[in-house]
mmCIF file of C-alpha atoms in Angstrom:
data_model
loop_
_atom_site.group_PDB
_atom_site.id
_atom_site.type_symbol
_atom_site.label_atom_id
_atom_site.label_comp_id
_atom_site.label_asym_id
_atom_site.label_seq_id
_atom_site.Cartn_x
_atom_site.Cartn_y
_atom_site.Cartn_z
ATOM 1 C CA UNK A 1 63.558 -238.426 153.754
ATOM 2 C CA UNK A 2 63.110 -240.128 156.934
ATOM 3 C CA UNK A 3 60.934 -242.981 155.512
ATOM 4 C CA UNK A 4 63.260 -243.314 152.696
ATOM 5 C CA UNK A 5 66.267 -244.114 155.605
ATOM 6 C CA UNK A 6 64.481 -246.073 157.611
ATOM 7 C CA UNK A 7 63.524 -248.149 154.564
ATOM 8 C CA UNK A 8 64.356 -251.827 153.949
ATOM 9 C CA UNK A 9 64.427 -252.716 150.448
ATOM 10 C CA UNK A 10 64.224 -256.842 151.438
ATOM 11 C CA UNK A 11 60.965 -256.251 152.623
ATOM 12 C CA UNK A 12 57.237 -255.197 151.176
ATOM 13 C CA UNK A 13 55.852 -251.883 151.360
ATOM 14 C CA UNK A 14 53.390 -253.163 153.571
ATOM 15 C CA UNK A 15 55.845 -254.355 156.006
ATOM 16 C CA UNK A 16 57.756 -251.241 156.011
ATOM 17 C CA UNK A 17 55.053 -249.234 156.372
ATOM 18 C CA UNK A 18 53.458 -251.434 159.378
ATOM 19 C CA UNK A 19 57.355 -250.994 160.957
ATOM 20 C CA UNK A 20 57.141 -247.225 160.675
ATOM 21 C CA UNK A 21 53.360 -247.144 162.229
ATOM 22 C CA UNK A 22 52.264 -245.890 158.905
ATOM 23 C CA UNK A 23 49.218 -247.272 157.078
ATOM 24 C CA UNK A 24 49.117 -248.758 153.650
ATOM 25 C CA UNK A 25 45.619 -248.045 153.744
ATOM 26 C CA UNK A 26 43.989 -244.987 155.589
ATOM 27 C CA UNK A 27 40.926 -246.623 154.811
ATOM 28 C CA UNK A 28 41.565 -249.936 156.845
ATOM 29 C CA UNK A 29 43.827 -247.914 159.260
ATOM 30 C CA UNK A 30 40.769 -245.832 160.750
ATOM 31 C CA UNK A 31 37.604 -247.804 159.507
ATOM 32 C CA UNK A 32 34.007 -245.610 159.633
ATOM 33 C CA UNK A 33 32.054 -248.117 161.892
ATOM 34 C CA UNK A 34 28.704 -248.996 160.146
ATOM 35 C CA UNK A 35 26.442 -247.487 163.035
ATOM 36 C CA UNK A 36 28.382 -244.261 162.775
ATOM 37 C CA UNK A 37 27.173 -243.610 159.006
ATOM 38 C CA UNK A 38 23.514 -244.730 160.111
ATOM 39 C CA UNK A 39 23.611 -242.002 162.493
ATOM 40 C CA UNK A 40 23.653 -243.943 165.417
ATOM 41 C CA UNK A 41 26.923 -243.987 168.520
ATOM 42 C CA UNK A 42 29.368 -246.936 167.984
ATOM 43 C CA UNK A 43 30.694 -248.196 170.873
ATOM 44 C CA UNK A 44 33.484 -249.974 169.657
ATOM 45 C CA UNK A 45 36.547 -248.113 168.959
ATOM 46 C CA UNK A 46 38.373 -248.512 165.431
ATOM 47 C CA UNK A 47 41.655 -247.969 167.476
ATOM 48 C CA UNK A 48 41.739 -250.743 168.974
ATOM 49 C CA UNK A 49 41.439 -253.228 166.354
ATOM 50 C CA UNK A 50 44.855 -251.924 164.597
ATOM 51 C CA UNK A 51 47.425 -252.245 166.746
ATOM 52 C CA UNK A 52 50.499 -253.409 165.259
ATOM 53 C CA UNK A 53 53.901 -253.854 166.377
ATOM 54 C CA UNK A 54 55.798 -250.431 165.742
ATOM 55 C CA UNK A 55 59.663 -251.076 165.388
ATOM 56 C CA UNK A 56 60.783 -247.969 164.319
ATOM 57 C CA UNK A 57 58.700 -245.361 165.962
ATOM 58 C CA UNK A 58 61.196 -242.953 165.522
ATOM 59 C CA UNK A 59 59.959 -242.315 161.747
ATOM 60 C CA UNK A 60 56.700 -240.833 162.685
ATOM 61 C CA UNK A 61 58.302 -238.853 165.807
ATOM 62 C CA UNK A 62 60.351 -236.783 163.040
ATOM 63 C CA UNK A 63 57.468 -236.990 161.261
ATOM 64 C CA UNK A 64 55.516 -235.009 163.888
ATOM 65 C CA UNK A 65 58.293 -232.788 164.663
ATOM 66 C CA UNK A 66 58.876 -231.566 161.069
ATOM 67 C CA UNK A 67 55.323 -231.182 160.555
ATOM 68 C CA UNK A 68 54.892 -229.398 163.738
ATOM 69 C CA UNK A 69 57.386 -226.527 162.797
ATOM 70 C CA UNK A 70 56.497 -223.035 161.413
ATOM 71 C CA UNK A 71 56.109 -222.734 157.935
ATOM 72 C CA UNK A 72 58.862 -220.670 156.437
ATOM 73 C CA UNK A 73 57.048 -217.365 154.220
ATOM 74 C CA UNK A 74 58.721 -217.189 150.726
ATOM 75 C CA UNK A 75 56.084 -214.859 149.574
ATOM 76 C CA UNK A 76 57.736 -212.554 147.101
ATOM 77 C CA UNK A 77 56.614 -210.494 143.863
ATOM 78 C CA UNK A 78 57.700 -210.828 140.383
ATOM 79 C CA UNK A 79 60.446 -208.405 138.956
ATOM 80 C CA UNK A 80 57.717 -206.744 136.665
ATOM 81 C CA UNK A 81 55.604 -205.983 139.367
ATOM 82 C CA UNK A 82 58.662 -203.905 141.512
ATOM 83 C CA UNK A 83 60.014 -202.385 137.963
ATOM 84 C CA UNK A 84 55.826 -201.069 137.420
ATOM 85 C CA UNK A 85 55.836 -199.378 140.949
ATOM 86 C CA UNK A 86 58.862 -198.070 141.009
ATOM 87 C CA UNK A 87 58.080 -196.245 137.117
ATOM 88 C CA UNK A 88 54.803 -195.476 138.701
ATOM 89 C CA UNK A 89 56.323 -193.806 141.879
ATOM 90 C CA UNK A 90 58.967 -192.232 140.259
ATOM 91 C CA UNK A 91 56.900 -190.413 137.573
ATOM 92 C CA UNK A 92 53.853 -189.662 139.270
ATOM 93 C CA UNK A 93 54.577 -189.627 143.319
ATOM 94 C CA UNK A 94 51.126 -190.052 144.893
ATOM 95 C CA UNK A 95 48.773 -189.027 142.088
ATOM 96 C CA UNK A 96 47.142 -192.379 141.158
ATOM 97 C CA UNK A 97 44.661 -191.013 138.661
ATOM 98 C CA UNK A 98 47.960 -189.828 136.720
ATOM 99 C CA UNK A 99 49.331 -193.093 136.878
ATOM 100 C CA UNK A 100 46.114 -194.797 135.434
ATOM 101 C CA UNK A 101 46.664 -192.106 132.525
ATOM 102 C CA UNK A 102 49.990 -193.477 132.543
ATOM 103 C CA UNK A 103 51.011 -195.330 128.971
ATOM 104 C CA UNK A 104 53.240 -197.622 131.021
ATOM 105 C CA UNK A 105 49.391 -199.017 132.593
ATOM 106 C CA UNK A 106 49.306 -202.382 130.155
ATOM 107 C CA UNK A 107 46.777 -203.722 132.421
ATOM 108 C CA UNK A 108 44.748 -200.611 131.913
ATOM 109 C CA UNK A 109 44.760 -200.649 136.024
ATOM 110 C CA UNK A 110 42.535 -198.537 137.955
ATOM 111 C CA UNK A 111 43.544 -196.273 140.603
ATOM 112 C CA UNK A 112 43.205 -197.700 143.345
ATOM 113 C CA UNK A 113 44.208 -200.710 141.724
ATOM 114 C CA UNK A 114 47.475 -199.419 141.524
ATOM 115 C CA UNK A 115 47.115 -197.787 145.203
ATOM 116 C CA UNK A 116 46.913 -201.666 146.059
ATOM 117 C CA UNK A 117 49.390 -202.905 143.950
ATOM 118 C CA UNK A 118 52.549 -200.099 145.602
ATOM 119 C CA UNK A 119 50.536 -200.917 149.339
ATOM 120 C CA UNK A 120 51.428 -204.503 148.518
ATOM 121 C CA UNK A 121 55.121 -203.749 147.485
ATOM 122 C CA UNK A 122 55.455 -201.482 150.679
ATOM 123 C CA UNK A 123 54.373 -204.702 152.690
ATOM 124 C CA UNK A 124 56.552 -207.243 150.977
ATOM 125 C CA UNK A 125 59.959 -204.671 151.081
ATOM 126 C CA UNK A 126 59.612 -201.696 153.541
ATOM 127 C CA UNK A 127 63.669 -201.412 153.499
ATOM 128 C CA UNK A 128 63.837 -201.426 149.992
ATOM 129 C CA UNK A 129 60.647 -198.896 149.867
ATOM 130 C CA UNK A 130 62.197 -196.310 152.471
ATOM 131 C CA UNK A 131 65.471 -196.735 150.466
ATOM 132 C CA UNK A 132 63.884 -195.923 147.017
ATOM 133 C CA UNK A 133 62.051 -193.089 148.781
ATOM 134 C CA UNK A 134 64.739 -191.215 150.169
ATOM 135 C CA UNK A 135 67.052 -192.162 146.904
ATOM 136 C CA UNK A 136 64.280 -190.020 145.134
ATOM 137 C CA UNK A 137 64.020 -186.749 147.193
ATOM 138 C CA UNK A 138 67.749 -186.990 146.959
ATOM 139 C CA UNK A 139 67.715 -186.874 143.349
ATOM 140 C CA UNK A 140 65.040 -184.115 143.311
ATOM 141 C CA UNK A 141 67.670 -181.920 145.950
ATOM 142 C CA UNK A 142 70.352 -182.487 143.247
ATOM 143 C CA UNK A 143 68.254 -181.301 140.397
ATOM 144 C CA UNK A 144 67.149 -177.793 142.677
#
């Protein structure tokens, strides 16, 4: 988005690009020196030999910013996943062998395939776990 506003449809991509202090090319931007691949120390430096006149500098400073912020986590599992270990808990409570017995097991999952699969529910929703938890020894007080 910010290359797209700072862009000036009169002029080439090149030139746009060069105004931002982007590169058309990353391969002419930061050239491999010759005596670098051969093995041996280059003394020149490839910096040197591109600088341009930046006008808007401002692109690649949001740029850097945006990049530089945290990545947001939107990790979450599928619907059939919760619905399976909720059945799974519900039915069978703790007992995992029971639940590979289970005809609800499509997957034909093992054990502690299963253990995994209601360890990596607790991780992704630990409100909604404790909630269904607690919703379930209140139903078993209502049927005593």
């Amino acid at each position: 988005s910010h290359i797209r506003h700072a862009w000036d449809a009169t002029k080439s991509v090149a030139q746009n690009l060069a105004e931002m202090g982007l590169a058309k090319d990353p391969n002419k931007a930061v050239p491999i020196p010759k005596e670098k691949l051969l093995g041996m120390e280059a003394e020149s430096n490839g910096w040197e030999q591109g600088k341009k006149m930046v006008r808007k500098p401002y692109v690649v400073n949001e740029m850097e910013y945006e990049a530089s912020l945290p990545e947001k986590k939107s990790n979450t599992l599928s619907r059939d996943l919760i619905d399976y270990v909720r059945y799974m808990i519900q039915n069978h409570g703790e007992n995992y062998k029971e639940m590979a017995r289970d005809e609800k097991n499509y997957y034909q999952d093992t054990p502690k395939q299963i253990k995994r699969k209601i360890n990596v529910y607790k991780n992704f929703y630990p409100e909604e776990y404790k909630d269904f938890l607690a919703s379930l020894k209140q139903e078993k007080m209502d049927v005593q």
